[in-house]
Coordinates of C-alpha atoms and ligand atoms in Angstrom, one line a residue:
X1 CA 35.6 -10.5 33.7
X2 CA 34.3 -12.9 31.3
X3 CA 35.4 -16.6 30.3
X4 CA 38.5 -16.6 28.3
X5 CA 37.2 -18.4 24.7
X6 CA 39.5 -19.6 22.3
X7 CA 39.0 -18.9 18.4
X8 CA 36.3 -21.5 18.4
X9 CA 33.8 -20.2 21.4
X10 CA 34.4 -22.9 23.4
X11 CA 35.2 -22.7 27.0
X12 CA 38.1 -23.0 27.9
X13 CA 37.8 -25.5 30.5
X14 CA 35.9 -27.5 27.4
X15 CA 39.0 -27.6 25.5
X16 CA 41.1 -29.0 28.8
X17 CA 38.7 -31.4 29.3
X18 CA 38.4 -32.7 25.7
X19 CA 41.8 -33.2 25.7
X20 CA 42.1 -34.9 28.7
X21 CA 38.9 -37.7 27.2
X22 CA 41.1 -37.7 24.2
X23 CA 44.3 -38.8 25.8
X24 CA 42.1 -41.8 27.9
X25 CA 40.6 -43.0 24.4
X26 CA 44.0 -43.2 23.3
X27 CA 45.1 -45.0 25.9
X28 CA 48.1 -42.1 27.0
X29 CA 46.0 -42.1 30.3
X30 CA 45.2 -45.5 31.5
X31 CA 42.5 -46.5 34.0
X32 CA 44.3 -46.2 37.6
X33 CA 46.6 -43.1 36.2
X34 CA 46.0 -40.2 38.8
X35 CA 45.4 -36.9 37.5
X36 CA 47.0 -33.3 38.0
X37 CA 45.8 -31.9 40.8
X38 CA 44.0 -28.2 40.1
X39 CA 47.1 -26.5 41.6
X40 CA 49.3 -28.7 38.9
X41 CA 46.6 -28.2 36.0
X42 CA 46.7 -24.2 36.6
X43 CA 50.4 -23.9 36.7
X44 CA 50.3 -26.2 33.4
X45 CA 47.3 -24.4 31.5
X46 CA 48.2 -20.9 33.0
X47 CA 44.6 -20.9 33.7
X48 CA 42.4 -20.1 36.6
X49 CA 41.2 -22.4 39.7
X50 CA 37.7 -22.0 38.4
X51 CA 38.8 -23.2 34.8
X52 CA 40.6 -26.2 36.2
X53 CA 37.9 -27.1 38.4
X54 CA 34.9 -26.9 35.8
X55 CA 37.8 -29.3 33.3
X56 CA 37.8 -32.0 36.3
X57 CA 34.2 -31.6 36.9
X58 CA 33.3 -31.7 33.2
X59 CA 35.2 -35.2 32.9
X60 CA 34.2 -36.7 36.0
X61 CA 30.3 -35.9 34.5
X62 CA 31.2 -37.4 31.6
X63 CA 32.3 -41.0 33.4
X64 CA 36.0 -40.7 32.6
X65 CA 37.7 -40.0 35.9
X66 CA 36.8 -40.0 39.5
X67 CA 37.8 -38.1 42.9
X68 CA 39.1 -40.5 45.3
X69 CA 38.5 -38.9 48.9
X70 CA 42.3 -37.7 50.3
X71 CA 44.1 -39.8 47.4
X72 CA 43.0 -37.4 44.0
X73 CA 41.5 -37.6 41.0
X74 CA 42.2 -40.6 38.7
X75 CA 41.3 -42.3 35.4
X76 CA 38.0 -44.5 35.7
X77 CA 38.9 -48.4 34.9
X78 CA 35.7 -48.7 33.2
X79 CA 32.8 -47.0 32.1
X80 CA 29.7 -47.3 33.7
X81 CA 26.9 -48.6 32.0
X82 CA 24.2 -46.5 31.4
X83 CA 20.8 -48.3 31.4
X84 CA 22.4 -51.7 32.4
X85 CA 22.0 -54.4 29.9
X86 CA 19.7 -57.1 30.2
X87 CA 17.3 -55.0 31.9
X88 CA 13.7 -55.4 30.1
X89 CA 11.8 -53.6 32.4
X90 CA 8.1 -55.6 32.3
X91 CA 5.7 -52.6 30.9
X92 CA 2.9 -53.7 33.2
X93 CA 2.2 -54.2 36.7
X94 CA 3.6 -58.1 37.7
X95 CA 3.3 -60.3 40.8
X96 CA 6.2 -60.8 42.6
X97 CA 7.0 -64.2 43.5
X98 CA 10.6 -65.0 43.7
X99 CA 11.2 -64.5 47.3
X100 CA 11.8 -68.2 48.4
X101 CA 14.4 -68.2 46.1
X102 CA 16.0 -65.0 47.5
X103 CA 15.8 -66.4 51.1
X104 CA 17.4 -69.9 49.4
X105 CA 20.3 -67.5 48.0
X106 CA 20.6 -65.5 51.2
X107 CA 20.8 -68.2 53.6
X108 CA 23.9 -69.9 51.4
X109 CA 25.3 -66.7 51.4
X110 CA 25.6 -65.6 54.8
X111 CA 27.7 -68.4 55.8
X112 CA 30.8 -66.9 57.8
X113 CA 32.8 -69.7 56.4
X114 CA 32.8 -67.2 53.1
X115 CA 34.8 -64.7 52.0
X116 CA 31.2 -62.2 52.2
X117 CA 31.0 -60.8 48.7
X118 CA 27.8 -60.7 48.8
X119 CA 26.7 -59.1 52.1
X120 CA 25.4 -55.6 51.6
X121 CA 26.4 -53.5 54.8
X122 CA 29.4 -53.4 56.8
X123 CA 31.6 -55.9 58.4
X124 CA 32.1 -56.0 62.3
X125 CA 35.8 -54.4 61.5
X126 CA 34.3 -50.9 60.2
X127 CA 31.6 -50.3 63.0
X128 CA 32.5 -48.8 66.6
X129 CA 31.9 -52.0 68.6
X130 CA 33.5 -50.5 71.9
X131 CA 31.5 -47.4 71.5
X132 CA 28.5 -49.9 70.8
X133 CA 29.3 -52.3 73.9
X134 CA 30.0 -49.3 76.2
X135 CA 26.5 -48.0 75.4
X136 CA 24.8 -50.8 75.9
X137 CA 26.6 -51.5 78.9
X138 CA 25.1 -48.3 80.7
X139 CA 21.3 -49.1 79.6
X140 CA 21.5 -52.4 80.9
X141 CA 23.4 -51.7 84.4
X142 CA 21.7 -48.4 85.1
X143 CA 18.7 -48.9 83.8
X144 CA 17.7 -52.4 83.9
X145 CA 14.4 -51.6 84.6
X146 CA 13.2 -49.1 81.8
X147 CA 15.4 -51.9 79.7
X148 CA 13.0 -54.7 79.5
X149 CA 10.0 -52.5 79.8
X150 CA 7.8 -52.8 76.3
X151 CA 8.5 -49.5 74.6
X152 CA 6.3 -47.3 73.1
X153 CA 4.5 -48.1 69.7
X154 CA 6.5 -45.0 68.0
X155 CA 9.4 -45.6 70.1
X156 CA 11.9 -44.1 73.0
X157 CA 11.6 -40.5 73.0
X158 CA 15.0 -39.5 73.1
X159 CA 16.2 -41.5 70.1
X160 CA 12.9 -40.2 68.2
X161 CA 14.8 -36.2 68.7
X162 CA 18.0 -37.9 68.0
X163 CA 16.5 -38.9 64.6
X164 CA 14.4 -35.5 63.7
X165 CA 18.2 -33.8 64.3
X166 CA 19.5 -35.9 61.9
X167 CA 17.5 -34.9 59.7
X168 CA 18.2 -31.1 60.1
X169 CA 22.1 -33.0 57.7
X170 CA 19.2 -34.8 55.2
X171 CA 17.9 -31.4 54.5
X172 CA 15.1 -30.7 56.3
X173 CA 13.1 -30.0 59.8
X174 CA 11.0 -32.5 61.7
X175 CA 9.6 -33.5 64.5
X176 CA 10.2 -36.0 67.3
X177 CA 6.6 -36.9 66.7
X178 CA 6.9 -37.1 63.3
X179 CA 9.8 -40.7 64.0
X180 CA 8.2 -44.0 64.4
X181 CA 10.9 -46.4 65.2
X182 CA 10.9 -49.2 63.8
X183 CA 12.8 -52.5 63.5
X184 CA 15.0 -51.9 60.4
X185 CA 14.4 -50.6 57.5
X186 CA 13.4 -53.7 56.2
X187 CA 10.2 -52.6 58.4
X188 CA 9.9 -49.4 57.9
X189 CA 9.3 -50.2 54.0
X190 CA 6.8 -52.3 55.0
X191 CA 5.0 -50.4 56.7
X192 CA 5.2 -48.1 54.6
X193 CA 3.5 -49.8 51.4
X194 CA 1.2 -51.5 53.9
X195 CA -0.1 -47.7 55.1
X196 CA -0.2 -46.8 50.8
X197 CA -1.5 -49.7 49.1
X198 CA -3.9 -52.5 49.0
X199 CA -3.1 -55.9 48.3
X200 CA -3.5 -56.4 43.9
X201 CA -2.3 -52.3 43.7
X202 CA 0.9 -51.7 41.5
X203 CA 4.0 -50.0 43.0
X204 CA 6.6 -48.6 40.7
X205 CA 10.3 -49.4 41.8
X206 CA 13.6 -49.5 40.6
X207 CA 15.4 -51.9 38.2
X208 CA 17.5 -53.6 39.3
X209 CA 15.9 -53.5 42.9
X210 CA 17.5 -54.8 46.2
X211 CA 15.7 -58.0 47.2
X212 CA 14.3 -56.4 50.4
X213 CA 11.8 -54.6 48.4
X214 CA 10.7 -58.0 46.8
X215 CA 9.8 -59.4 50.0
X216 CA 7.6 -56.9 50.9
X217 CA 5.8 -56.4 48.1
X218 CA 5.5 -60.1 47.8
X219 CA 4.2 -60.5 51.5
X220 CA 1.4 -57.9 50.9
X221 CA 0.6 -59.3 47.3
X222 CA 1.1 -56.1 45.6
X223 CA 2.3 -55.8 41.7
X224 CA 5.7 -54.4 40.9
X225 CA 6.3 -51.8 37.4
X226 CA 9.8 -51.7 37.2
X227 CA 11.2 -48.3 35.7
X228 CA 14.3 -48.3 34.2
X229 CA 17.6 -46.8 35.8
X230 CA 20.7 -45.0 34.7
X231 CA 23.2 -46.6 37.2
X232 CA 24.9 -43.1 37.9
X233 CA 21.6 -40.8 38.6
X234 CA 19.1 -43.4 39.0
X235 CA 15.6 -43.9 38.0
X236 CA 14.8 -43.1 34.8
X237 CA 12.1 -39.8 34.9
X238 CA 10.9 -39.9 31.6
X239 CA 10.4 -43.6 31.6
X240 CA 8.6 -43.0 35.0
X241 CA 6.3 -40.4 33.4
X242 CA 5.5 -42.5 30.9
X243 CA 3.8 -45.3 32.9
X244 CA 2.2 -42.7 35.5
X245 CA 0.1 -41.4 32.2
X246 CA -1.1 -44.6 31.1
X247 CA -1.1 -47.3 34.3
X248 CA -2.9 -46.9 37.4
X249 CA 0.6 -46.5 40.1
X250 CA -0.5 -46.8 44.2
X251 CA 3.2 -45.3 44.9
X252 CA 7.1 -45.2 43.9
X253 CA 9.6 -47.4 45.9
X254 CA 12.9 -46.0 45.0
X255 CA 16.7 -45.5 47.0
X256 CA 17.1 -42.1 45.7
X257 CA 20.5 -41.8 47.6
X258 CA 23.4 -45.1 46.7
X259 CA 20.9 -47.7 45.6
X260 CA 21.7 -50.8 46.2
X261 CA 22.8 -53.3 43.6
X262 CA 23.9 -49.9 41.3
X263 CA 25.0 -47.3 44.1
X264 CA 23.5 -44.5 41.6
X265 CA 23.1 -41.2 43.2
X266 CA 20.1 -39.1 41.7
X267 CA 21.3 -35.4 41.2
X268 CA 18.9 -32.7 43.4
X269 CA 17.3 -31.6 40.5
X270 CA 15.8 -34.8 39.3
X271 CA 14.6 -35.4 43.0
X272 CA 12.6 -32.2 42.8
X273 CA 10.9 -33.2 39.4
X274 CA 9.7 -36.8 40.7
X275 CA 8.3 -35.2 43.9
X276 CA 6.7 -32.4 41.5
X277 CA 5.6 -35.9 38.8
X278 CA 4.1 -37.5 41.9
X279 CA 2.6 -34.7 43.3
X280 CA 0.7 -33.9 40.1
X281 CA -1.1 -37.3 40.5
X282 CA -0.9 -37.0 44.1
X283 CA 0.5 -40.4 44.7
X284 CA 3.5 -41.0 47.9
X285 CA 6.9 -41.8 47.4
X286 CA 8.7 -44.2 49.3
X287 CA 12.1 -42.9 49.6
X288 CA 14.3 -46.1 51.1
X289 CA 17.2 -44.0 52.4
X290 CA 18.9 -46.8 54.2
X291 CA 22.3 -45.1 52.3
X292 CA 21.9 -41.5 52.5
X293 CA 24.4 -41.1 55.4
X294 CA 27.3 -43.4 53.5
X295 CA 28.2 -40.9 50.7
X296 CA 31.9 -40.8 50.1
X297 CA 32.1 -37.4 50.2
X298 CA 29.3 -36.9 52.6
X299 CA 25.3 -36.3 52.7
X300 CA 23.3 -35.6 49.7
X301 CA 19.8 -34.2 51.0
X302 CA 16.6 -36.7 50.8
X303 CA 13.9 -36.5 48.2
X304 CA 12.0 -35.5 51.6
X305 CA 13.7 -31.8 52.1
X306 CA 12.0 -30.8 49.0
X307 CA 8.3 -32.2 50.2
X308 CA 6.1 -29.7 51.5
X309 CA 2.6 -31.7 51.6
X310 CA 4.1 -34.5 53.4
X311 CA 3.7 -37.5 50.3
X312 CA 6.9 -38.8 51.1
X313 CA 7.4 -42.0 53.4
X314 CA 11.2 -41.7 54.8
X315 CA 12.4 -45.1 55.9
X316 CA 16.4 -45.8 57.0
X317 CA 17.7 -47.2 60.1
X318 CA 21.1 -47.9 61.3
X319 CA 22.1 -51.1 59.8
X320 CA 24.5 -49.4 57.5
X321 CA 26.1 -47.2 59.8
X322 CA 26.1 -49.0 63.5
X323 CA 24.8 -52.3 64.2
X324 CA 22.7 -54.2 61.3
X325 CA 21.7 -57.0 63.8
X326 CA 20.3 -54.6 66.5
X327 CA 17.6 -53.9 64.0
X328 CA 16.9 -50.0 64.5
X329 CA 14.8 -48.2 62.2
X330 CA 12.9 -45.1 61.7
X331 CA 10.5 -44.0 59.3
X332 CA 9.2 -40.4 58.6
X333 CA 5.8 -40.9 57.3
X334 CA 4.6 -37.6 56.5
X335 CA 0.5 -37.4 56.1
X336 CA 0.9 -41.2 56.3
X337 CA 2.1 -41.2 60.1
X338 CA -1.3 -42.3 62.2
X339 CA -1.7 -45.2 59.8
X340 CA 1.9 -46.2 59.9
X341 CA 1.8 -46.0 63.9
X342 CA -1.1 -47.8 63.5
X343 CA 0.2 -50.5 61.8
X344 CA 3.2 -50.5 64.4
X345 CA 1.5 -50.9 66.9
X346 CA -0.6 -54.1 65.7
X347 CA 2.1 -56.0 63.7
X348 CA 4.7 -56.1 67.0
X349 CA 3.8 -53.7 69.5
X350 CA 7.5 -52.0 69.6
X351 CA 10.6 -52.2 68.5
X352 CA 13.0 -53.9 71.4
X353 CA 14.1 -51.2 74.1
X354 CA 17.5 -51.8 74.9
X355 CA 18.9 -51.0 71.5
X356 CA 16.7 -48.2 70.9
X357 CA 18.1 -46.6 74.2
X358 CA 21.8 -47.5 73.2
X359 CA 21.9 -46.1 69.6
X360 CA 20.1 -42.8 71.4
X361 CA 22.9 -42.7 73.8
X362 CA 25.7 -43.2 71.1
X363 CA 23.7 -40.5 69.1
X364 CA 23.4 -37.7 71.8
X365 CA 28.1 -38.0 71.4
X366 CA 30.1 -36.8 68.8
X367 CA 31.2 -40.7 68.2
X368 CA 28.6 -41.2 65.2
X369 CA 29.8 -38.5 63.2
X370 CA 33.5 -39.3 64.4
X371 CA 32.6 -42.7 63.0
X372 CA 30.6 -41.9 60.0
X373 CA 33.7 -40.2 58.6
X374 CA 36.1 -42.9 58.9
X375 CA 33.5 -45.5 57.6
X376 CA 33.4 -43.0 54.6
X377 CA 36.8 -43.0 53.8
X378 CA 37.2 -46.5 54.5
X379 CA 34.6 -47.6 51.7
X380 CA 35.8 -45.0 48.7
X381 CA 39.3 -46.6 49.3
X382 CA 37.7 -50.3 49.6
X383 CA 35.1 -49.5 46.5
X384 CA 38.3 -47.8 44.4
X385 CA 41.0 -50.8 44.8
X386 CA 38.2 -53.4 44.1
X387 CA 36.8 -51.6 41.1
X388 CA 40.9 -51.6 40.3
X389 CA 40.9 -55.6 40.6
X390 CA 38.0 -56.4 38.9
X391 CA 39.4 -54.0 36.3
X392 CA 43.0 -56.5 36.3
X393 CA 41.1 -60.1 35.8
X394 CA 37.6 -60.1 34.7
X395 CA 37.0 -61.4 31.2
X396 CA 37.2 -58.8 28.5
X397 CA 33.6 -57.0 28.1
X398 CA 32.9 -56.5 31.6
X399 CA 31.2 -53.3 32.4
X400 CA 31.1 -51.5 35.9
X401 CA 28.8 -49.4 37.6
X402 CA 30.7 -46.5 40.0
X403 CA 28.8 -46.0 42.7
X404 CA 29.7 -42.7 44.7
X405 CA 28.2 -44.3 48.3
X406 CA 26.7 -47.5 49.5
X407 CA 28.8 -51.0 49.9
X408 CA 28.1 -52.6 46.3
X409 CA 29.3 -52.7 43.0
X410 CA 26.9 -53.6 40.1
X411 CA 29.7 -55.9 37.4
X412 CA 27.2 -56.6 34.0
X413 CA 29.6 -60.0 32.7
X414 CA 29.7 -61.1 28.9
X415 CA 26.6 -62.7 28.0
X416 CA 28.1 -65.9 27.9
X417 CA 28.5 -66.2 31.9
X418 CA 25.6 -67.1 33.6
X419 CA 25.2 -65.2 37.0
X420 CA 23.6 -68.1 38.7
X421 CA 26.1 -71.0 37.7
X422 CA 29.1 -68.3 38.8
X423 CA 27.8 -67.8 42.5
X424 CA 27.9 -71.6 42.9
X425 CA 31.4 -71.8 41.5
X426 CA 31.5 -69.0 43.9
X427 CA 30.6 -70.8 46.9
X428 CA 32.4 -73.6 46.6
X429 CA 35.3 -71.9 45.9
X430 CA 34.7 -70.5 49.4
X431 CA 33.2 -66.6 48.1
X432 CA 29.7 -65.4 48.2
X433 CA 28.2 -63.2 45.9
X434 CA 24.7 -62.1 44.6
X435 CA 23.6 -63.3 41.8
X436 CA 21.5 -60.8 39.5
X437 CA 19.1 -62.9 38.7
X438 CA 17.5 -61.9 42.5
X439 CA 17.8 -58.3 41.6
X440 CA 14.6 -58.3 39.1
X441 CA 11.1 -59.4 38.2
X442 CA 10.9 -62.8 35.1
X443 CA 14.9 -63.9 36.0
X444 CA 16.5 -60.5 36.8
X445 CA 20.0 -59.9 35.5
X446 CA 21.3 -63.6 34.4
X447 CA 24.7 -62.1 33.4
X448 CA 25.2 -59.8 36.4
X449 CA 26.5 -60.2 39.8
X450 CA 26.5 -57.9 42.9
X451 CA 30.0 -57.7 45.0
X452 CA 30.2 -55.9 48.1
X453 CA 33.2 -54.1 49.4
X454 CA 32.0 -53.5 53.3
X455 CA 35.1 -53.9 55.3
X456 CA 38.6 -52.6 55.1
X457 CA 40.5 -53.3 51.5
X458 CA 42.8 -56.8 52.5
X459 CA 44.6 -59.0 50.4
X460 CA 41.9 -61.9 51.4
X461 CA 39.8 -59.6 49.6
X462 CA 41.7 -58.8 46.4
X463 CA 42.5 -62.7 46.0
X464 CA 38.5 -63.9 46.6
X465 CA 38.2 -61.2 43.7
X466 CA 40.9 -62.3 41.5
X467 CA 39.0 -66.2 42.3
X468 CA 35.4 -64.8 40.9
X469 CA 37.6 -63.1 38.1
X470 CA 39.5 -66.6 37.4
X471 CA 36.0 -68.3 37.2
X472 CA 34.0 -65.7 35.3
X473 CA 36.8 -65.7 33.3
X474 CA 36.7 -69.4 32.3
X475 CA 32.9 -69.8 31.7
X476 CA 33.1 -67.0 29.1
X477 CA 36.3 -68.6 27.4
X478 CA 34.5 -72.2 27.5
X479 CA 31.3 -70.9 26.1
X480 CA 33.0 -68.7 23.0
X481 CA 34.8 -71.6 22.5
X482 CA 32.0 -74.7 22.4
X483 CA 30.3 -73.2 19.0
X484 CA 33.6 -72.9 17.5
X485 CA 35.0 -77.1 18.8
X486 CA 30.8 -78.1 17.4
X487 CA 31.8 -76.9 14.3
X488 CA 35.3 -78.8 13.8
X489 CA 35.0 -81.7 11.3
X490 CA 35.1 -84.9 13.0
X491 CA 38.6 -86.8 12.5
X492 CA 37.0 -90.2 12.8
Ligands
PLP1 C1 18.1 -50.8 49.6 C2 17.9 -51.5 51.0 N1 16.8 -51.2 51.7 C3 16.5 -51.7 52.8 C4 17.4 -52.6 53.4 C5 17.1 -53.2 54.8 O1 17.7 -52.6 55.8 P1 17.6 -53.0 57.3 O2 18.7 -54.0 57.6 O3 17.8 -51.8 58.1 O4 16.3 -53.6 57.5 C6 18.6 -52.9 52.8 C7 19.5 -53.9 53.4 O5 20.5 -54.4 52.8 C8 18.8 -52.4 51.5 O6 19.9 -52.6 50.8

């Protein structure tokens, strides 16, 4: 049976959907108004399951509603940005060289005293701590010995198989000789350039880009390209192409899954063309998948399922998911694995053994996936309710990314408010954020900030919101105001 039409040849889940962007332009549907469900819509439309699904997909493509996990679909606050503003990606290759100042910013902001806005990963609250202690409880009393034994350079053997069944949920096979573990991600990256590139090489990454990427290219004096991204699917591919045909590239950085400032997700079909781009000028892609496995609504695949001549460098650890300060890492190096062993091996000899063999015991239970899907829900109802307060009391002309995973929003301010001057307001109005200036190459994003929603939604958290509203709020009323009291006629 074919698709009912109307008189226009339109779909007829088109129609719906039009209808439905028509009514949020007009305002009938507000931002926060919840949506029929596709049981209500049918009934209402006397139309199929498949048409009312395709009309909720088709808008929630288009940016104008989202599905909150358990809770429904409902009208986006505000649009996401596409290419965020104030992005001037440099066209050629730079130095990087502002990592004092992101270990300045860093340092401020990991103060406990703060209400931690701008911490990137979860708060003690979300993880399994008894499941943690209990684990680590059992490697230390039973095997004390083994415990302070150095480890191997690749790592303890059962966590290795732990990892390569992961990976079975990321979308492909591997080994438990193809896992080096490694401390952190953070690591892993780095180990990763270090095995592709040579000090003065280029490496193309996202913009923005999280900080952690800075430092290491900065501590192994390679250039950055930054390429573009659309803050729902990521780096830009065309832009990409472009500098592969005209710059000499040593590899691509990028966090194809929940990136972190924008949380953009890149559909599977553009991960397939940059592993077929980079494949055509044989160069490796890093994929920094420290977010894969914090999807709201589960696992998308890695860029790696699709590689079949092993150019892809898979790094991720379990800082996102388990225990950030017990430093576990893996990476996946593909063709690149002896150098990146290598490498291991010389920079600290192993990763510390009694964490290893705790995360492999917490692994080898069914607590991590337990786990995983409560810390899923918990951040799509902590991500939804702040994007709904930031929505209430920032200044007009504030645009929002929507990230579908990951612990950060990307907020792109009125040009009036500096980022910069607002995190200090920030701070010593006891909140930390990130400033965007930290997020890019010559001064970053100076009128965007990066908030972070990793713990359970509380009203300490809505209020340290409403505080970074109230002040963002006043420097962009102060500064559309001082041209306008300059140009009063004096009284006197
Ligand atoms: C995109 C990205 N990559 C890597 C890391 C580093 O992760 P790890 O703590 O496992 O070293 C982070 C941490 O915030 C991150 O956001």
């Amino acid at each position: 049976m074919g698709r009912r039409l109307p008189s226009g040849g339109t779909p007829l889940y088109e129609r719906l959907a039009q209808r439905y962007v028509q009514a949020i332009e007009a305002g009938t549907l507000r931002p926060g108004d919840k949506l029929p469900s596709v049981r209500m819509l049918c009934a209402q439309e006397a139309c199929s399951t498949a048409t009312a699904m395709q009309a909720l997909a088709r808008l929630e493509s288009l940016g104008f509603i989202e599905a909150r996990p358990r809770l429904g679909t409902f009208v986006r606050s505000v649009r996401t940005p596409a290419v965020p503003e104030g992005t001037r990606p440099a066209a050629r290759a730079c130095a990087v060289t502002h990592s004092a100042l992101i270990a300045q910013v860093l340092t401020a902001v990991g103060d406990e005293r703060l209400v931690p806005l701008g911490v990137s990963g979860p708060r003690p609250s979300l993880l399994p701590t008894e499941d943690l202690a209990r684990a680590a409880t059992a490697v230390y009393r039973r095997g004390a010995g083994a415990a302070v034994r150095y480890e191997s350079p690749s790592g303890f053997m059962p966590l290795r198989r732990a990892v390569a069944r992961r990976a079975l949920s990321w979308g492909f096979a591997a080994r438990p000789e193809d896992v080096v573990v490694t401390n952190g991600a953070s690591e892993a990256i780095y180990l990763a350039l270090s095995a592709v590139a040579r000090p003065g090489d280029a490496v193309a990454i996202e913009t923005p880009a999280h900080y952690t990427i800075f430092q290491a290219l900065e501590a192994l004096e390679l250039k950055a390209i930054e390429v573009p991204c659309h803050a729902d699917t990521g780096m830009d591919l065309d832009a990409l192409g472009r500098i592969l045909q005209s710059q000499s590239v040593a590899a691509v950085l990028a966090v194809p899954n929940f990136s972190n400032p924008l949380g953009s997700c890149m559909p599977e079909a553009a991960k397939r063309r940059l592993l077929s781009m980079l494949g055509g000028h044989d160069i490796p892609l890093v994929e920094d998948d420290v977010y894969g496995d914090v999807g709201f609504s589960g696992r998308p695949p890695a860029v790696k399922a699709f590689d079949r001549t092993g150019q892809v460098l898979l790094c991720g650890s379990f800082s996102k998911t388990l225990a950030p300060g017990w430093r576990v890492g893996y990476i996946l190096a593909g063709r690149y694995h002896e150098r990146v062993l290598l490498r291991k091996f010389s920079l600290n000899v192993a990763t510390a053994t009694g964490p290893q063999r705790a995360i492999a015991r917490l692994l080898d239970s069914t607590a991590y996936d337990r786990h995983l899907r409560r810390l899923r829900t918990a951040l799509a109802d902590s991500a939804a309710r702040m994007t709904a307060t930031i929505s209430s009391c920032f200044p007009s002309g504030t645009r929002l990314s929507h990230p579908t995973g990951g612990y950060t929003l990307w907020v792109e301010l009125p040009g009036e408010v500096d980022a910069f001057e607002l995190y200090s307001e920030a701070l010593n109005a006891g909140v930390s954020l990130v400033p965007g200036q930290l997020f890019g190459l010559h001064g970053g994003f100076p009128h965007c900030i990066r908030l972070s929603y990793g713990q359970a939604w509380s009203e300490s958290l809505r209020s340290a919101v409403q505080t970074v509203g109230r002040i963002a709020s006043r420097m962009a009323r102060s500064a559309r105001e001082a041209p306008a009291r300059l140009a009063e006629p004096s009284r006197a």
